[in-house]
């Protein structure tokens, strides 16, 4: 693999604030997950860099590694209200992997251009050598954007 980052984009017919509201809510992440791994979440709405919440995962949805159910802590690394949110994950394995997930939102005449990204360029050497990246496929990111569009269109939360 020559790239260490995946980015996908979609126009969502909603204002940036409505989209960002979903992305700041731990339950919003579960609601829009296109991978099928996020089962539930605990924690408060994030409002700043350094905030965190717990996501209850089930790796069996990917069918690749028999990890079963486990928890991860999402740590917010970028927070620009209405524009960008990104995080790293601390799970059960050590050292921490170091991959980053995030969204950028840009207002457009049609609503918002939302970019979902997954970056593993700064992962720990142990995981780079394992050759397991990307863990999440580009299609999962695209699916998540589709679910995000539907979720916002229907009025979040529902």
mmCIF file of C-alpha atoms in Angstrom:
data_model
loop_
_atom_site.group_PDB
_atom_site.id
_atom_site.type_symbol
_atom_site.label_atom_id
_atom_site.label_comp_id
_atom_site.label_asym_id
_atom_site.label_seq_id
_atom_site.Cartn_x
_atom_site.Cartn_y
_atom_site.Cartn_z
ATOM 1 C CA UNK A 1 0.000 0.000 0.000
ATOM 2 C CA UNK A 2 1.475 3.331 -1.027
ATOM 3 C CA UNK A 3 -0.859 5.603 0.905
ATOM 4 C CA UNK A 4 -1.332 5.886 4.631
ATOM 5 C CA UNK A 5 -4.559 7.869 4.528
ATOM 6 C CA UNK A 6 -8.035 7.382 3.110
ATOM 7 C CA UNK A 7 -10.364 10.317 2.484
ATOM 8 C CA UNK A 8 -13.900 10.178 1.129
ATOM 9 C CA UNK A 9 -16.296 13.067 0.552
ATOM 10 C CA UNK A 10 -20.007 13.617 0.207
ATOM 11 C CA UNK A 11 -22.306 16.598 -0.040
ATOM 12 C CA UNK A 12 -24.823 16.406 2.785
ATOM 13 C CA UNK A 13 -27.903 18.620 2.548
ATOM 14 C CA UNK A 14 -27.571 20.072 6.025
ATOM 15 C CA UNK A 15 -25.783 22.931 7.678
ATOM 16 C CA UNK A 16 -22.384 22.274 9.267
ATOM 17 C CA UNK A 17 -23.725 22.780 12.816
ATOM 18 C CA UNK A 18 -26.316 19.997 12.425
ATOM 19 C CA UNK A 19 -23.693 17.586 11.121
ATOM 20 C CA UNK A 20 -21.180 18.556 13.799
ATOM 21 C CA UNK A 21 -23.802 17.917 16.498
ATOM 22 C CA UNK A 22 -23.972 14.251 15.477
ATOM 23 C CA UNK A 23 -20.170 13.953 15.389
ATOM 24 C CA UNK A 24 -19.776 15.378 18.907
ATOM 25 C CA UNK A 25 -22.239 12.937 20.461
ATOM 26 C CA UNK A 26 -20.839 9.524 21.459
ATOM 27 C CA UNK A 27 -24.187 7.950 20.513
ATOM 28 C CA UNK A 28 -23.982 9.760 17.175
ATOM 29 C CA UNK A 29 -20.873 7.753 16.335
ATOM 30 C CA UNK A 30 -22.777 4.539 17.007
ATOM 31 C CA UNK A 31 -25.783 5.744 14.996
ATOM 32 C CA UNK A 32 -23.760 6.473 11.838
ATOM 33 C CA UNK A 33 -21.171 3.657 11.940
ATOM 34 C CA UNK A 34 -20.857 1.974 8.555
ATOM 35 C CA UNK A 35 -18.443 -0.732 9.719
ATOM 36 C CA UNK A 36 -20.922 -2.466 12.012
ATOM 37 C CA UNK A 37 -18.419 -2.584 14.878
ATOM 38 C CA UNK A 38 -19.742 0.197 17.133
ATOM 39 C CA UNK A 39 -22.365 -1.252 19.472
ATOM 40 C CA UNK A 40 -22.879 1.458 22.105
ATOM 41 C CA UNK A 41 -21.088 4.342 23.788
ATOM 42 C CA UNK A 42 -20.778 5.975 27.206
ATOM 43 C CA UNK A 43 -19.797 9.549 27.827
ATOM 44 C CA UNK A 44 -20.806 13.148 27.407
ATOM 45 C CA UNK A 45 -20.960 15.204 24.256
ATOM 46 C CA UNK A 46 -17.451 16.356 23.390
ATOM 47 C CA UNK A 47 -16.703 20.079 23.388
ATOM 48 C CA UNK A 48 -12.908 20.396 23.219
ATOM 49 C CA UNK A 49 -9.571 18.763 22.499
ATOM 50 C CA UNK A 50 -8.804 16.340 25.331
ATOM 51 C CA UNK A 51 -12.392 15.182 25.821
ATOM 52 C CA UNK A 52 -13.003 11.453 25.616
ATOM 53 C CA UNK A 53 -15.699 8.809 25.669
ATOM 54 C CA UNK A 54 -15.906 5.007 25.621
ATOM 55 C CA UNK A 55 -17.202 2.984 22.684
ATOM 56 C CA UNK A 56 -18.285 -0.632 23.091
ATOM 57 C CA UNK A 57 -17.068 -2.530 20.027
ATOM 58 C CA UNK A 58 -17.671 -5.891 18.382
ATOM 59 C CA UNK A 59 -14.895 -6.832 15.954
ATOM 60 C CA UNK A 60 -16.838 -9.820 14.654
ATOM 61 C CA UNK A 61 -18.614 -7.426 12.260
ATOM 62 C CA UNK A 62 -15.413 -7.220 10.192
ATOM 63 C CA UNK A 63 -14.816 -10.964 10.331
ATOM 64 C CA UNK A 64 -11.051 -10.550 10.291
ATOM 65 C CA UNK A 65 -9.625 -10.904 13.809
ATOM 66 C CA UNK A 66 -11.518 -12.897 16.477
ATOM 67 C CA UNK A 67 -11.441 -10.166 19.152
ATOM 68 C CA UNK A 68 -15.145 -10.351 20.004
ATOM 69 C CA UNK A 69 -16.492 -7.554 22.177
ATOM 70 C CA UNK A 70 -14.179 -4.964 23.728
ATOM 71 C CA UNK A 71 -14.081 -1.294 24.683
ATOM 72 C CA UNK A 72 -12.035 1.572 23.285
ATOM 73 C CA UNK A 73 -11.557 5.108 24.528
ATOM 74 C CA UNK A 74 -11.947 7.820 21.921
ATOM 75 C CA UNK A 75 -9.615 10.782 22.624
ATOM 76 C CA UNK A 76 -10.402 14.024 20.799
ATOM 77 C CA UNK A 77 -7.262 15.471 19.148
ATOM 78 C CA UNK A 78 -8.776 18.125 16.842
ATOM 79 C CA UNK A 79 -11.859 20.180 17.638
ATOM 80 C CA UNK A 80 -12.903 23.157 15.531
ATOM 81 C CA UNK A 81 -16.633 23.770 16.136
ATOM 82 C CA UNK A 82 -18.689 23.227 13.016
ATOM 83 C CA UNK A 83 -15.580 22.530 10.898
ATOM 84 C CA UNK A 84 -13.430 19.593 12.051
ATOM 85 C CA UNK A 85 -13.245 16.860 14.639
ATOM 86 C CA UNK A 86 -10.622 14.096 14.861
ATOM 87 C CA UNK A 87 -9.640 11.464 17.406
ATOM 88 C CA UNK A 88 -7.339 8.614 18.263
ATOM 89 C CA UNK A 89 -8.334 5.395 19.965
ATOM 90 C CA UNK A 90 -6.920 3.654 22.988
ATOM 91 C CA UNK A 91 -8.038 0.041 23.073
ATOM 92 C CA UNK A 92 -6.972 -3.158 24.734
ATOM 93 C CA UNK A 93 -3.768 -3.628 22.753
ATOM 94 C CA UNK A 94 -0.462 -1.976 23.595
ATOM 95 C CA UNK A 95 1.323 -0.005 22.489
ATOM 96 C CA UNK A 96 -1.521 2.246 21.346
ATOM 97 C CA UNK A 97 -1.839 2.035 17.579
ATOM 98 C CA UNK A 98 -1.918 5.775 16.882
ATOM 99 C CA UNK A 99 -4.307 5.898 13.918
ATOM 100 C CA UNK A 100 -6.568 8.932 13.522
ATOM 101 C CA UNK A 101 -10.163 9.209 12.370
ATOM 102 C CA UNK A 102 -11.826 12.512 11.592
ATOM 103 C CA UNK A 103 -14.243 14.690 9.681
ATOM 104 C CA UNK A 104 -13.880 18.066 7.988
ATOM 105 C CA UNK A 105 -17.011 20.036 7.153
ATOM 106 C CA UNK A 106 -17.158 22.860 4.611
ATOM 107 C CA UNK A 107 -20.320 24.878 3.925
ATOM 108 C CA UNK A 108 -21.544 24.804 0.318
ATOM 109 C CA UNK A 109 -24.582 26.142 -1.549
ATOM 110 C CA UNK A 110 -26.038 22.620 -1.423
ATOM 111 C CA UNK A 111 -25.426 22.139 2.321
ATOM 112 C CA UNK A 112 -22.054 20.852 3.498
ATOM 113 C CA UNK A 113 -19.139 19.041 1.913
ATOM 114 C CA UNK A 114 -18.145 16.429 4.494
ATOM 115 C CA UNK A 115 -14.775 14.707 4.287
ATOM 116 C CA UNK A 116 -14.253 11.569 6.353
ATOM 117 C CA UNK A 117 -10.631 10.568 6.833
ATOM 118 C CA UNK A 118 -8.674 7.698 8.301
ATOM 119 C CA UNK A 119 -4.924 8.254 8.749
ATOM 120 C CA UNK A 120 -2.375 5.691 9.879
ATOM 121 C CA UNK A 121 0.762 7.612 8.869
ATOM 122 C CA UNK A 122 1.926 8.034 12.486
ATOM 123 C CA UNK A 123 1.157 4.563 13.846
ATOM 124 C CA UNK A 124 3.513 2.813 16.221
ATOM 125 C CA UNK A 125 6.282 0.872 14.455
ATOM 126 C CA UNK A 126 4.988 -2.422 15.895
ATOM 127 C CA UNK A 127 1.704 -2.024 14.015
ATOM 128 C CA UNK A 128 3.343 -0.743 10.851
ATOM 129 C CA UNK A 129 5.478 -3.902 10.756
ATOM 130 C CA UNK A 130 2.363 -6.042 11.266
ATOM 131 C CA UNK A 131 1.069 -4.871 7.884
ATOM 132 C CA UNK A 132 -2.581 -4.775 8.983
ATOM 133 C CA UNK A 133 -3.499 -1.303 7.713
ATOM 134 C CA UNK A 134 -5.902 -0.105 6.602
ATOM 135 C CA UNK A 135 -8.143 -1.880 9.085
ATOM 136 C CA UNK A 136 -11.259 -0.019 7.942
ATOM 137 C CA UNK A 137 -12.028 -0.105 4.233
ATOM 138 C CA UNK A 138 -12.819 2.944 2.138
ATOM 139 C CA UNK A 139 -16.293 1.496 1.581
ATOM 140 C CA UNK A 140 -16.972 1.665 5.335
ATOM 141 C CA UNK A 141 -16.105 5.364 5.351
ATOM 142 C CA UNK A 142 -18.412 5.932 2.365
ATOM 143 C CA UNK A 143 -21.192 3.983 4.076
ATOM 144 C CA UNK A 144 -20.782 6.045 7.223
ATOM 145 C CA UNK A 145 -21.172 9.278 5.233
ATOM 146 C CA UNK A 146 -24.358 7.914 3.689
ATOM 147 C CA UNK A 147 -25.734 6.999 7.092
ATOM 148 C CA UNK A 148 -24.693 10.431 8.423
ATOM 149 C CA UNK A 149 -26.636 12.097 5.585
ATOM 150 C CA UNK A 150 -29.720 10.014 6.389
ATOM 151 C CA UNK A 151 -29.379 10.609 10.128
ATOM 152 C CA UNK A 152 -29.158 14.379 9.770
ATOM 153 C CA UNK A 153 -31.966 14.462 7.192
ATOM 154 C CA UNK A 154 -34.308 12.607 9.556
ATOM 155 C CA UNK A 155 -33.485 14.968 12.416
ATOM 156 C CA UNK A 156 -30.939 13.937 14.988
ATOM 157 C CA UNK A 157 -31.450 12.484 17.568
ATOM 158 C CA UNK A 158 -34.115 9.952 16.657
#
